[in-house]
mmCIF file of C-alpha atoms and ligand atoms in Angstrom:
data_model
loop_
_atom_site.group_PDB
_atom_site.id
_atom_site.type_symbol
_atom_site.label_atom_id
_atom_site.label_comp_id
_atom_site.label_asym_id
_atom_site.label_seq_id
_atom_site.Cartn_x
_atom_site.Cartn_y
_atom_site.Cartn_z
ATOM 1 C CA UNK A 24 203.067 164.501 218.660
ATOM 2 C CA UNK A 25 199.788 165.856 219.866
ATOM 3 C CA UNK A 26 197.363 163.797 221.225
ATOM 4 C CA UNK A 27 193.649 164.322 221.415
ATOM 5 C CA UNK A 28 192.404 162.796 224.683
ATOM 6 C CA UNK A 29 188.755 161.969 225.895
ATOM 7 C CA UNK A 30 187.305 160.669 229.461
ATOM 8 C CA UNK A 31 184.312 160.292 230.181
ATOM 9 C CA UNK A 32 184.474 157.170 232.736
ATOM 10 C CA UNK A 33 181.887 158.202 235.563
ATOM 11 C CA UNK A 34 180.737 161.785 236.218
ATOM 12 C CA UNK A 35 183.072 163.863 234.484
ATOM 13 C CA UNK A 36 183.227 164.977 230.928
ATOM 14 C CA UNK A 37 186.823 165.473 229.625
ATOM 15 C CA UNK A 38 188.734 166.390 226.853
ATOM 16 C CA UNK A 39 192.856 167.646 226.215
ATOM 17 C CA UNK A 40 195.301 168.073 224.024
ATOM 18 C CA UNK A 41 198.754 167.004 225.560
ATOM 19 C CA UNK A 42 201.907 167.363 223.269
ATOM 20 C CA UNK A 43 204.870 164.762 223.349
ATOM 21 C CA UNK A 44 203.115 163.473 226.459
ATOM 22 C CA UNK A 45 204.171 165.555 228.679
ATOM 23 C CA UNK A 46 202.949 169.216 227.744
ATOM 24 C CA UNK A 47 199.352 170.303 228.142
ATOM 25 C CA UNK A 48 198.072 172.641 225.636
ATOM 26 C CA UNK A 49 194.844 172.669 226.691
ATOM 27 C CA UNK A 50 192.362 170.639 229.232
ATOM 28 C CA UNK A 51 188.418 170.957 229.690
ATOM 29 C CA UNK A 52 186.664 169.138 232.205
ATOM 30 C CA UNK A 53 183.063 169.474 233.040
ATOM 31 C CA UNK A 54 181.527 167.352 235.747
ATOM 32 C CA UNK A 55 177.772 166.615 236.740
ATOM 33 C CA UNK A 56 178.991 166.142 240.667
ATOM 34 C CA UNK A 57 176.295 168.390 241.993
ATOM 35 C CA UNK A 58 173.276 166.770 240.060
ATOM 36 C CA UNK A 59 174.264 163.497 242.477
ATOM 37 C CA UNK A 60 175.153 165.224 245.341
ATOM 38 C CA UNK A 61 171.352 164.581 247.087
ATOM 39 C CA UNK A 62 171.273 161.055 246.208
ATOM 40 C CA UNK A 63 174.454 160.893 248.313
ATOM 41 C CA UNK A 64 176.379 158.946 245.328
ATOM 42 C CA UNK A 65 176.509 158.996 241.565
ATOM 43 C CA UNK A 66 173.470 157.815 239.562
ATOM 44 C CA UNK A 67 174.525 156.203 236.725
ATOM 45 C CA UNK A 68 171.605 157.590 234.518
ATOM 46 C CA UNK A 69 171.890 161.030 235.146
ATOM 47 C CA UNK A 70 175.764 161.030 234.456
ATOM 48 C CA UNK A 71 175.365 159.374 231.616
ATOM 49 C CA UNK A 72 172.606 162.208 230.716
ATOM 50 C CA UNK A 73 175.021 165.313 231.366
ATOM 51 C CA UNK A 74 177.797 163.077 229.270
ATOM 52 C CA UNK A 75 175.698 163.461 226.026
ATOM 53 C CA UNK A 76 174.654 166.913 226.909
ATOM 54 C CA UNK A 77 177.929 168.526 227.330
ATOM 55 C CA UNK A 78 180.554 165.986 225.287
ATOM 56 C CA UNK A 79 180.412 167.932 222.083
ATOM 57 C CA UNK A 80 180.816 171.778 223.793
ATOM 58 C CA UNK A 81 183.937 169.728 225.983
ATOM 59 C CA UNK A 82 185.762 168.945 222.900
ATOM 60 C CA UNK A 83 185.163 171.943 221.123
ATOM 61 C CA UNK A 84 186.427 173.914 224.283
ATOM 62 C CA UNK A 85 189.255 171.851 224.909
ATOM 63 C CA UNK A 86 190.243 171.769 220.857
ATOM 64 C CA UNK A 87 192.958 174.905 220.644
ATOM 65 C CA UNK A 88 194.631 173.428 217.617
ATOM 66 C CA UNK A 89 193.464 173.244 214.228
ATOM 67 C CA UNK A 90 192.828 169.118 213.533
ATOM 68 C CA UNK A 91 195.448 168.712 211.283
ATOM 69 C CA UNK A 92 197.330 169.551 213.726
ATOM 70 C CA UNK A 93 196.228 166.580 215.463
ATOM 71 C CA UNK A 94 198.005 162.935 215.242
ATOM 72 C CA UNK A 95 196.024 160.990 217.179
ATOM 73 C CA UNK A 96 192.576 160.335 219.600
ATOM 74 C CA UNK A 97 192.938 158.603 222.600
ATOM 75 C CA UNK A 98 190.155 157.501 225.056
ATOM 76 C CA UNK A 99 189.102 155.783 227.906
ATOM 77 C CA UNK A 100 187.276 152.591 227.755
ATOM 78 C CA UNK A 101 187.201 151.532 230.766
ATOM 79 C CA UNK A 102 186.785 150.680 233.731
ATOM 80 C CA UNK A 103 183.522 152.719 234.689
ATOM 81 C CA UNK A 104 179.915 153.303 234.239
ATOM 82 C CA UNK A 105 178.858 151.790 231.434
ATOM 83 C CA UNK A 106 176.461 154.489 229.849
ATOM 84 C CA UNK A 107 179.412 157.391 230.423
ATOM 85 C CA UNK A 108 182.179 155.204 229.012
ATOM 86 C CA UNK A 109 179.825 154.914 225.873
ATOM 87 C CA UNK A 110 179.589 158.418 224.932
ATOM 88 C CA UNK A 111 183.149 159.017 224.912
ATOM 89 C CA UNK A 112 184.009 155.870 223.603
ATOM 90 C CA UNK A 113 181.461 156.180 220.340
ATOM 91 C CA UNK A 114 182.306 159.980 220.045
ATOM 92 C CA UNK A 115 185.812 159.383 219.771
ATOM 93 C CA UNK A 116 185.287 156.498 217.251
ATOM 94 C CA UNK A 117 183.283 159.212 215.221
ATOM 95 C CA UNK A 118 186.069 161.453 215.234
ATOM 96 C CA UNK A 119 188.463 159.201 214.297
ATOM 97 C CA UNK A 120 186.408 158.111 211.073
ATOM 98 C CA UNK A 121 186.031 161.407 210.192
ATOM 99 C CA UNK A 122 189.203 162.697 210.865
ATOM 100 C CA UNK A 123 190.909 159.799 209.836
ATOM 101 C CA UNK A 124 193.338 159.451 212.832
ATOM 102 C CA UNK A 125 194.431 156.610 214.752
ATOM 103 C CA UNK A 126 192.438 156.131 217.594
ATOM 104 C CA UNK A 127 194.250 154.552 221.156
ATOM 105 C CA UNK A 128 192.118 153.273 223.553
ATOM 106 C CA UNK A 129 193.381 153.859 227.441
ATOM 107 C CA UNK A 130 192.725 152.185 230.499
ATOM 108 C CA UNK A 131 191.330 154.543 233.103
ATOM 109 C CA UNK A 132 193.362 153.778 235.985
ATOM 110 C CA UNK A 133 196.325 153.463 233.418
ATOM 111 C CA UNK A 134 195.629 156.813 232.747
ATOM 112 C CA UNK A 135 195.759 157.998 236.398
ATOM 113 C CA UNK A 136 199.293 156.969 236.348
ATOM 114 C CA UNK A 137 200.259 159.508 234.173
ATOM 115 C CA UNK A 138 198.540 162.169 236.118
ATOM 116 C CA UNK A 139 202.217 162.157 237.322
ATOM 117 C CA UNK A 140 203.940 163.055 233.823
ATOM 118 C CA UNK A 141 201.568 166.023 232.758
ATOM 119 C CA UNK A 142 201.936 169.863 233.371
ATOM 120 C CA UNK A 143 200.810 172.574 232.343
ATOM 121 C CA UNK A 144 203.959 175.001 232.748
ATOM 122 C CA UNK A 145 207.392 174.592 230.043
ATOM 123 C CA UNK A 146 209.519 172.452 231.910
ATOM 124 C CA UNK A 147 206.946 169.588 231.564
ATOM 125 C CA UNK A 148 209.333 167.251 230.104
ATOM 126 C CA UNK A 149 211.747 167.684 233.023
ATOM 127 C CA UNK A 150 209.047 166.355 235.248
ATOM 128 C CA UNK A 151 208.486 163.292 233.358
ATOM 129 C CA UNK A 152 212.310 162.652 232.414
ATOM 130 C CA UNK A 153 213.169 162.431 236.465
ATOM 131 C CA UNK A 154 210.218 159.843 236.723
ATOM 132 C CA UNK A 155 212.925 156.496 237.303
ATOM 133 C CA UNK A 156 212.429 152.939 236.671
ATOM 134 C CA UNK A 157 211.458 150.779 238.580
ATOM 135 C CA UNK A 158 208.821 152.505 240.446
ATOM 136 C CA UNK A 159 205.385 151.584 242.321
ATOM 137 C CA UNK A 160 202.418 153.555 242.292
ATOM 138 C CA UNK A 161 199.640 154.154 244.223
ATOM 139 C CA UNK A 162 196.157 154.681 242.596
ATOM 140 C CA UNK A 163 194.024 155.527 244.897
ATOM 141 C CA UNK A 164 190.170 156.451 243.235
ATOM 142 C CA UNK A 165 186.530 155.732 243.993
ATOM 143 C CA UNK A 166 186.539 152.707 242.827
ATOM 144 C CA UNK A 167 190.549 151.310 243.041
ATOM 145 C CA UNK A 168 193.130 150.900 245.369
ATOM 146 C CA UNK A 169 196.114 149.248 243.897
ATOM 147 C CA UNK A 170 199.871 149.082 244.338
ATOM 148 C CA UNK A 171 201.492 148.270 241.392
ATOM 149 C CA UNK A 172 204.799 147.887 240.314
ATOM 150 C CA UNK A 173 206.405 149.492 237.022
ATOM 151 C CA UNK A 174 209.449 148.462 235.570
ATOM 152 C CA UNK A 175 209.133 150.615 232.181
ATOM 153 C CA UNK A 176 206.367 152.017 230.303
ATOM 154 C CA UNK A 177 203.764 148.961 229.112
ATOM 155 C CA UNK A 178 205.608 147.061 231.845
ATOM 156 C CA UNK A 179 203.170 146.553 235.031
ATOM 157 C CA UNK A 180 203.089 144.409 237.673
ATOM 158 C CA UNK A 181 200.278 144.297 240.616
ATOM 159 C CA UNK A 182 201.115 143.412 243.662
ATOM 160 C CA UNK A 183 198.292 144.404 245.547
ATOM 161 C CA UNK A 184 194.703 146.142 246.257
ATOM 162 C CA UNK A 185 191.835 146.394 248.459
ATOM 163 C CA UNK A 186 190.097 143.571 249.495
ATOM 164 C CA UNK A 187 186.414 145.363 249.672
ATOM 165 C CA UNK A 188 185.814 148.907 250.149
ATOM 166 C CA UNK A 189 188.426 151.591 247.686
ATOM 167 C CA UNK A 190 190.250 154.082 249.731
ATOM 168 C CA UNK A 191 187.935 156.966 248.028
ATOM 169 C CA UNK A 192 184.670 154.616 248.137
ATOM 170 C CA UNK A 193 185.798 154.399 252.054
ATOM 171 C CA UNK A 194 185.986 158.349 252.065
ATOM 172 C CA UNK A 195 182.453 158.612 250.096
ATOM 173 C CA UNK A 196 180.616 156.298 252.230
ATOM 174 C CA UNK A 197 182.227 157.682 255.437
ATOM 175 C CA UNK A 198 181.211 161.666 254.662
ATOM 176 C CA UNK A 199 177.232 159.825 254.173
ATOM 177 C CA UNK A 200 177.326 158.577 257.384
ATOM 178 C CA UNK A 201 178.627 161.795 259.200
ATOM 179 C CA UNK A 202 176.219 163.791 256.814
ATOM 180 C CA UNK A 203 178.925 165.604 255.208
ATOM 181 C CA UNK A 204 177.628 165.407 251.442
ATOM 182 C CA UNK A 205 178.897 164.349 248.429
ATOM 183 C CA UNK A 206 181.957 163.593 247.148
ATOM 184 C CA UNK A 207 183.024 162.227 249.954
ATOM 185 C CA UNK A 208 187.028 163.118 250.328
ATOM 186 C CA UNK A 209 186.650 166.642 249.724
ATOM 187 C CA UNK A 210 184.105 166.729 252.488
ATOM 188 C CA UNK A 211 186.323 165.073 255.034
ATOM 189 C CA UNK A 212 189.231 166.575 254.085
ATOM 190 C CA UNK A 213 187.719 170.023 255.221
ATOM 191 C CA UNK A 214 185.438 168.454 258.488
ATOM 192 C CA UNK A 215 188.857 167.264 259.490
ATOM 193 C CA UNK A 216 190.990 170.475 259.664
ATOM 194 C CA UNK A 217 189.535 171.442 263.072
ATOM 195 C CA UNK A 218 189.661 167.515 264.373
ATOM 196 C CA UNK A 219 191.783 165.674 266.141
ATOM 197 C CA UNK A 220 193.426 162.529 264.097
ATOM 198 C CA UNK A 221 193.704 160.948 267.244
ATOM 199 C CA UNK A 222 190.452 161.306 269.371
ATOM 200 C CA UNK A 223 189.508 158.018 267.929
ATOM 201 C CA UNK A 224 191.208 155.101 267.850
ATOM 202 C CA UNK A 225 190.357 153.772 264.365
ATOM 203 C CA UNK A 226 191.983 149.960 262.860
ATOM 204 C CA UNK A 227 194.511 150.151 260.901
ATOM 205 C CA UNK A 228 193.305 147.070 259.001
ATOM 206 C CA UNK A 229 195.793 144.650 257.744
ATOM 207 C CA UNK A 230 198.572 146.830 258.016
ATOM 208 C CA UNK A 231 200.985 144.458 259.951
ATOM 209 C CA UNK A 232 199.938 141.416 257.649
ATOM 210 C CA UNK A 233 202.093 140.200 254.631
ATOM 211 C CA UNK A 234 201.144 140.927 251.197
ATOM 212 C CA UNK A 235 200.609 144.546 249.844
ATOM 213 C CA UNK A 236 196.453 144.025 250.230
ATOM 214 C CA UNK A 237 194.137 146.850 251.879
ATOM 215 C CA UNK A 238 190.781 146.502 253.150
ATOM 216 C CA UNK A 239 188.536 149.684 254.012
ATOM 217 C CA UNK A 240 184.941 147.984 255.106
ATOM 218 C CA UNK A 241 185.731 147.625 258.797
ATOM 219 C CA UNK A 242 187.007 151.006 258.998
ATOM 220 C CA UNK A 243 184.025 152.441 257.708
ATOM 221 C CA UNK A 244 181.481 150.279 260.210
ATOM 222 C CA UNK A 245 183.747 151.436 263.075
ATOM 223 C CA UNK A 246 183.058 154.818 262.206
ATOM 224 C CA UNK A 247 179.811 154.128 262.134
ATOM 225 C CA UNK A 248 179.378 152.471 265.192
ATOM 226 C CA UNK A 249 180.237 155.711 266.407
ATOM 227 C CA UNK A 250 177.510 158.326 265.085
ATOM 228 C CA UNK A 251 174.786 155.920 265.049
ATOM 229 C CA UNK A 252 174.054 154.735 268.748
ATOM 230 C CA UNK A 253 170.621 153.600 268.317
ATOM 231 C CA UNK A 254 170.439 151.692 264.652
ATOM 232 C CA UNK A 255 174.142 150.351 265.163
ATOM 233 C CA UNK A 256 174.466 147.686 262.046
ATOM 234 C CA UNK A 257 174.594 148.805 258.573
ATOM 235 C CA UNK A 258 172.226 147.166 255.658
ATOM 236 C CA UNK A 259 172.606 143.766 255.150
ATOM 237 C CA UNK A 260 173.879 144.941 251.840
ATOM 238 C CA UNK A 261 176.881 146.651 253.451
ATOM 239 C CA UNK A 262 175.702 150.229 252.497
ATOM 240 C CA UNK A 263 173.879 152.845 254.856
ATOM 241 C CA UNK A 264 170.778 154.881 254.070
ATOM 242 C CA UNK A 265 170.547 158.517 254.492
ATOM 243 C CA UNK A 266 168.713 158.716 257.253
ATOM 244 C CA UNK A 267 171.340 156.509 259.174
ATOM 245 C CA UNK A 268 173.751 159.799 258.718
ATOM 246 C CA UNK A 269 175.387 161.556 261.717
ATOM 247 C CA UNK A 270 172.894 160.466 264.116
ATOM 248 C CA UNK A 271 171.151 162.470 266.595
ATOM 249 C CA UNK A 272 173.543 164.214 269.263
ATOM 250 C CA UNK A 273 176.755 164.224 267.162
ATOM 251 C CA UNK A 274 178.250 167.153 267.676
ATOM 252 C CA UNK A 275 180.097 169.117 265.081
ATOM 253 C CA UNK A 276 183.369 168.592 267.151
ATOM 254 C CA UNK A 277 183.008 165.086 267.096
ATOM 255 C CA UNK A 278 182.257 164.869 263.534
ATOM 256 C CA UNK A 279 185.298 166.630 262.879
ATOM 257 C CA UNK A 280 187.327 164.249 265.365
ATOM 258 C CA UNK A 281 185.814 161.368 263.317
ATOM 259 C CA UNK A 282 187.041 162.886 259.902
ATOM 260 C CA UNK A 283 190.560 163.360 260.869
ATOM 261 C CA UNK A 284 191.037 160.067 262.962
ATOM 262 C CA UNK A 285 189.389 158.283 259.854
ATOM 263 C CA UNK A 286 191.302 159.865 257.007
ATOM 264 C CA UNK A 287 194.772 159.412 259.609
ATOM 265 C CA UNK A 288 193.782 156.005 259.536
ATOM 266 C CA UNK A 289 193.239 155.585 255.921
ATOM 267 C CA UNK A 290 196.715 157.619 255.233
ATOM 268 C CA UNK A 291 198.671 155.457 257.845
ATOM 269 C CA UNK A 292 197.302 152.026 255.896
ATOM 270 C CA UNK A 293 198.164 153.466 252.579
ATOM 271 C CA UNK A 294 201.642 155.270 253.252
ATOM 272 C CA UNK A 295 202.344 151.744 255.152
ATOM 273 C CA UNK A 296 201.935 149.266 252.546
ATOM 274 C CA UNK A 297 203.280 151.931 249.927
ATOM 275 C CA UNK A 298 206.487 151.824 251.896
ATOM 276 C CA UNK A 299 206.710 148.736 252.197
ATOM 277 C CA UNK A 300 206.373 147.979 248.044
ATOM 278 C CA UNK A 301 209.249 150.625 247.469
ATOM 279 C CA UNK A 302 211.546 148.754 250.004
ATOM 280 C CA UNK A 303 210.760 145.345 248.773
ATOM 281 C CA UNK A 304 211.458 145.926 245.361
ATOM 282 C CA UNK A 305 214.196 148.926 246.013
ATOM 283 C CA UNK A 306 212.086 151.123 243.771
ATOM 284 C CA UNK A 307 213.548 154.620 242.057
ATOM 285 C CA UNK A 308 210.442 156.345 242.576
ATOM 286 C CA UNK A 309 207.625 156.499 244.215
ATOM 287 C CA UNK A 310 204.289 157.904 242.344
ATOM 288 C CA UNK A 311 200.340 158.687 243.997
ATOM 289 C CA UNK A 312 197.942 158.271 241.549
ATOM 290 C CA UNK A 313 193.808 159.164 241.802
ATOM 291 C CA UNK A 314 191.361 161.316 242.895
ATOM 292 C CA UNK A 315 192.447 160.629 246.743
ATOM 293 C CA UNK A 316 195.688 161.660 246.091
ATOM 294 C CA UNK A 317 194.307 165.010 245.986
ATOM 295 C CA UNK A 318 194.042 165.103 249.477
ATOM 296 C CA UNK A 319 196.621 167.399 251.011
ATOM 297 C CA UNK A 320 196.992 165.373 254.022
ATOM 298 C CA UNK A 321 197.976 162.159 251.774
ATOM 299 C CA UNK A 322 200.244 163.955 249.923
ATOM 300 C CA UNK A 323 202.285 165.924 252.856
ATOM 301 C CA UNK A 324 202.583 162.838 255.322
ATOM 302 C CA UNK A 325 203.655 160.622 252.022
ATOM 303 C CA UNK A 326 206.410 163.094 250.798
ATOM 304 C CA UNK A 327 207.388 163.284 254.709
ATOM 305 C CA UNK A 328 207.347 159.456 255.214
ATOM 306 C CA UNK A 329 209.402 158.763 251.993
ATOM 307 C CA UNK A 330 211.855 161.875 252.649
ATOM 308 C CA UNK A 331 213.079 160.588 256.251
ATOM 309 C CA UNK A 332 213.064 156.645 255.873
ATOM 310 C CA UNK A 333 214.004 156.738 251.879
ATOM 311 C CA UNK A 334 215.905 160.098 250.738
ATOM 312 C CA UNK A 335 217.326 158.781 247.994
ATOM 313 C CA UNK A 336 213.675 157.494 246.068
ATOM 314 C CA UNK A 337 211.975 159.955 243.879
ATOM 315 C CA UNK A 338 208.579 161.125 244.981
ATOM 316 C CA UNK A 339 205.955 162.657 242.206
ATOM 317 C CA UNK A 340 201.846 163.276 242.665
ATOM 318 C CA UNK A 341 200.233 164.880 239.889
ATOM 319 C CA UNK A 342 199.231 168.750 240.179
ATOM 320 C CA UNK A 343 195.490 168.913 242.239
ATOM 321 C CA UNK A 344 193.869 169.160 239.314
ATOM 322 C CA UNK A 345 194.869 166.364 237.732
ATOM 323 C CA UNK A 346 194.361 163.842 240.593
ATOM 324 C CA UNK A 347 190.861 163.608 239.979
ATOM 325 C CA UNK A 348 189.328 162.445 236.499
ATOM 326 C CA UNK A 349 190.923 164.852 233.815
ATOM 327 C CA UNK A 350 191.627 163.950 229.774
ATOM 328 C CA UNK A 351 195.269 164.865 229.796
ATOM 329 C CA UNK A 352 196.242 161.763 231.892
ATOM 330 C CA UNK A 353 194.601 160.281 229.224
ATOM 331 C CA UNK A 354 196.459 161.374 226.072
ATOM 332 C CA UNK A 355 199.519 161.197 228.245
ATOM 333 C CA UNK A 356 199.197 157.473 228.798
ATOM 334 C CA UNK A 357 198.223 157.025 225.024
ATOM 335 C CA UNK A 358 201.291 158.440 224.323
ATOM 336 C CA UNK A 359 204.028 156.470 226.244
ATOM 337 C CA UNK A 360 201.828 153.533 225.320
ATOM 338 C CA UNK A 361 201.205 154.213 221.257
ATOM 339 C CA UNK A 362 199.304 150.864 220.186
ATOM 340 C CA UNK A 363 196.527 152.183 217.924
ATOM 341 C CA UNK A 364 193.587 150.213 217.374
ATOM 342 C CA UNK A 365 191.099 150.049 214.463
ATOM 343 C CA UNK A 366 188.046 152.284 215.689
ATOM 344 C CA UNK A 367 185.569 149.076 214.683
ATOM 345 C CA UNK A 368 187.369 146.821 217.117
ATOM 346 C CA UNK A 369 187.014 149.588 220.344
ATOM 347 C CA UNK A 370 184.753 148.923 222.937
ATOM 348 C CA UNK A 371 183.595 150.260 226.393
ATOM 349 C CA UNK A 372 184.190 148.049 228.689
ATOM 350 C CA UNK A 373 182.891 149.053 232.366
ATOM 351 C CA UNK A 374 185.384 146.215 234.098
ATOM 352 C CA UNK A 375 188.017 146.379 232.340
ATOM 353 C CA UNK A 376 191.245 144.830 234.330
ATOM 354 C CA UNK A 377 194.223 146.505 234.976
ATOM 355 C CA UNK A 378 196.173 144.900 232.160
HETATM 356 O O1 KG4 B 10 189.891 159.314 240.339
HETATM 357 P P1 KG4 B 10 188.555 159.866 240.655
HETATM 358 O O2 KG4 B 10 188.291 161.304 240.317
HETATM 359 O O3 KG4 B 10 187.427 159.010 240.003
HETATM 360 C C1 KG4 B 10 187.503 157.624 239.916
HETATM 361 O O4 KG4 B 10 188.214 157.131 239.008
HETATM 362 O O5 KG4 B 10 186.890 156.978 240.784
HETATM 363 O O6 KG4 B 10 188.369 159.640 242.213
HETATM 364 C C2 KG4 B 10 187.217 160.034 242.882
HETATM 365 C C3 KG4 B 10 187.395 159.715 244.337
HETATM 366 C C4 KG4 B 10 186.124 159.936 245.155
HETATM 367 O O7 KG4 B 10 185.919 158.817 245.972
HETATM 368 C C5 KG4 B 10 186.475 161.168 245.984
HETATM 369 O O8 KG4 B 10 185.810 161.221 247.238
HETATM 370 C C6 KG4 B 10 187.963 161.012 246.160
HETATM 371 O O9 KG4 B 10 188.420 160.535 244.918
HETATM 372 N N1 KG4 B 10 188.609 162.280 246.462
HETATM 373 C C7 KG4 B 10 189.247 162.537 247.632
HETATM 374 C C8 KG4 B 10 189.648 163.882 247.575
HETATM 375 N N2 KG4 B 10 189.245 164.397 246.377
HETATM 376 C C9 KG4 B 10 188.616 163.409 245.713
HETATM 377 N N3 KG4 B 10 189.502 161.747 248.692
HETATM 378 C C10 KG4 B 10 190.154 162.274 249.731
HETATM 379 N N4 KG4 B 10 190.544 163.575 249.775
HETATM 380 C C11 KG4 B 10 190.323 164.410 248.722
HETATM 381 N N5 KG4 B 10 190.705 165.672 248.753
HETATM 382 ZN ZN1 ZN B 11 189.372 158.217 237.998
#
């Protein structure tokens, strides 16, 4: 079966055609990243903007087949910005009408998950045939950080998330303050190769408390409390302005010390509680789900982690490219999750739960 997918949840525009599930045929992704990059975040309007400009030319890129050849459209709706969720949502509803296909609608952070069964090479299906029930994923995006358990496809359970900041928000907000641009984890990733993960003695917050819950805020303010000697407190609101960043007299040493003890303090609370879930509930595997699971780091001390305290639990992270928003997670989860719904009953929903 092939499966059309679109996402266009926040600033990228995405479109792929996955067959069986498992086997991408072809994947187009454009993203509007660097029109946001001097407001230090996304802005919802331009996104939305570049989605209308460049969803058409996506989908005619990403379209290799012939649509006959096509079974069904699957797309995201939700959770997200609002205005970007709309465009792919009301395209796809278009193209179902006129195409008469059977349109599935996909949960974004759903469709993270199956970042993990998609590749682009032949043996495809062997990767997604040595994913094992029960297993617990980590989705780790801008906006989520959730451990949930799954004990077959459709079959979720969460059993925990963050309490404030996401582990990617954390990452974002961090790389502001130390004036390292936008997006954040990227950024920090590469500030931190020539730091020291332990110059700074960051929190590990909740790590040693019971539950599978995260929280990110205080980790962030201690960082700050660190680059910003003379305006110490963030915003009332919780957020920084851009002038607070990397204050006067912060070296670029330092900044890179900050970068690595922050993201080894981020990895430490996520591998931890991870760890944790897969003992608890003696999972078969083990999957990393997001656009912060494309950090090298993450991945290399997880796969270590699991390797020497659980050798016998399967370990999977999708391929780099799609950690980050893609439309082949999407068609993939459409497919291991086939409920079609009539186009006239599909809406965007920007907070859409988990399930
Ligand atoms: O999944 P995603 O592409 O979009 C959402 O659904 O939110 O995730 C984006 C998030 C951003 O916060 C970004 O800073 C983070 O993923 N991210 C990273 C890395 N690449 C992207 N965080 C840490 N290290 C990375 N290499
Ligand atoms: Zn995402």
């Amino acid at each position: 079966m092939k499966i059309l997918g679109l996402e266009t949840s926040c600033d990228e525009t995405a479109a792929a055609i996955v067959e069986d599930g498992v086997k991408i045929l072809s994947s187009t992704i454009a993203s509007s990243s660097e029109f946001h990059e001097k407001y230090g975040g996304i802005v919802p309007e331009i996104a939305a903007r570049q989605q209308v400009k460049v969803v058409i030319p996506v989908i005619s890129e990403a379209l290799i087949s012939p649509v006959e050849e096509i079974d069904t459209i699957a797309v995201t709706i939700g959770p997200g910005l609002i205005g970007s969720l709309l465009i792919g949502v009301e395209t796809a509803k278009v193209l179902a009408w006129a195409w008469q296909k059977p349109l599935v609608p996909v949960n974004h952070l759903i469709g993270h998950v199956y970042g993990n069964f998609v590749a682009e090479v032949q043996n495809a299906k062997c990767k997604s045939q040595r994913i094992e029930f029960p297993a617990v994923v980590l989705i780790v995006s801008g906006g989520h950080t959730e451990l949930v358990l799954i004990e077959d496809h459709g079959k979720l359970k969460w059993l925990g998330g963050t309490r404030d900041d996401a582990a990617g928000e954390a990452f974002d907000k961090v790389a502001r303050i130390l004036g390292l641009g936008f997006p954040g984890g990227p950024a920090i990733e590469k500030a931190a190769l020539s730091g020291d993960p332990i110059a700074f003695n960051f929190p590990r917050p909740l790590i040693y408390e019971d539950g599978f819950d995260f929280s990110f805020s205080g980790l962030k303010t201690a960082v700050f409390r660190k680059v910003a000697p003379v305006k110490k407190e963030p915003l009332s609101s919780g957020s920084f302005t851009p002038a607070d960043k990397a204050g006067a007299g912060t070296t670029s040493q330092e900044i890179a010390d900050l970068s690595a003890s922050f993201q080894q303090a981020v990895i430490d609370c996520l591998i931890h509680k991870t760890l944790k879930v897969a003992k608890k509930y003696q999972v078969k595997s083990i999957l990393l789900a997001g656009g912060v699971a494309a950090n090298q780091k993450l991945r290399a001390a997880m796969e270590l982690v699991i390797k020497k305290n659980l050798p016998s639990t399967l370990y999977f992270q999708p391929s780099l490219k799609y950690c980050t928003d893609n439309a082949a997670m999407i068609a993939s989860a459409a497919y291991f999750n086939f409920r079609p719904v009539p186009f006239e009953k599909i809406k965007a929903e920007s907070n859409l739960p988990l399930f």
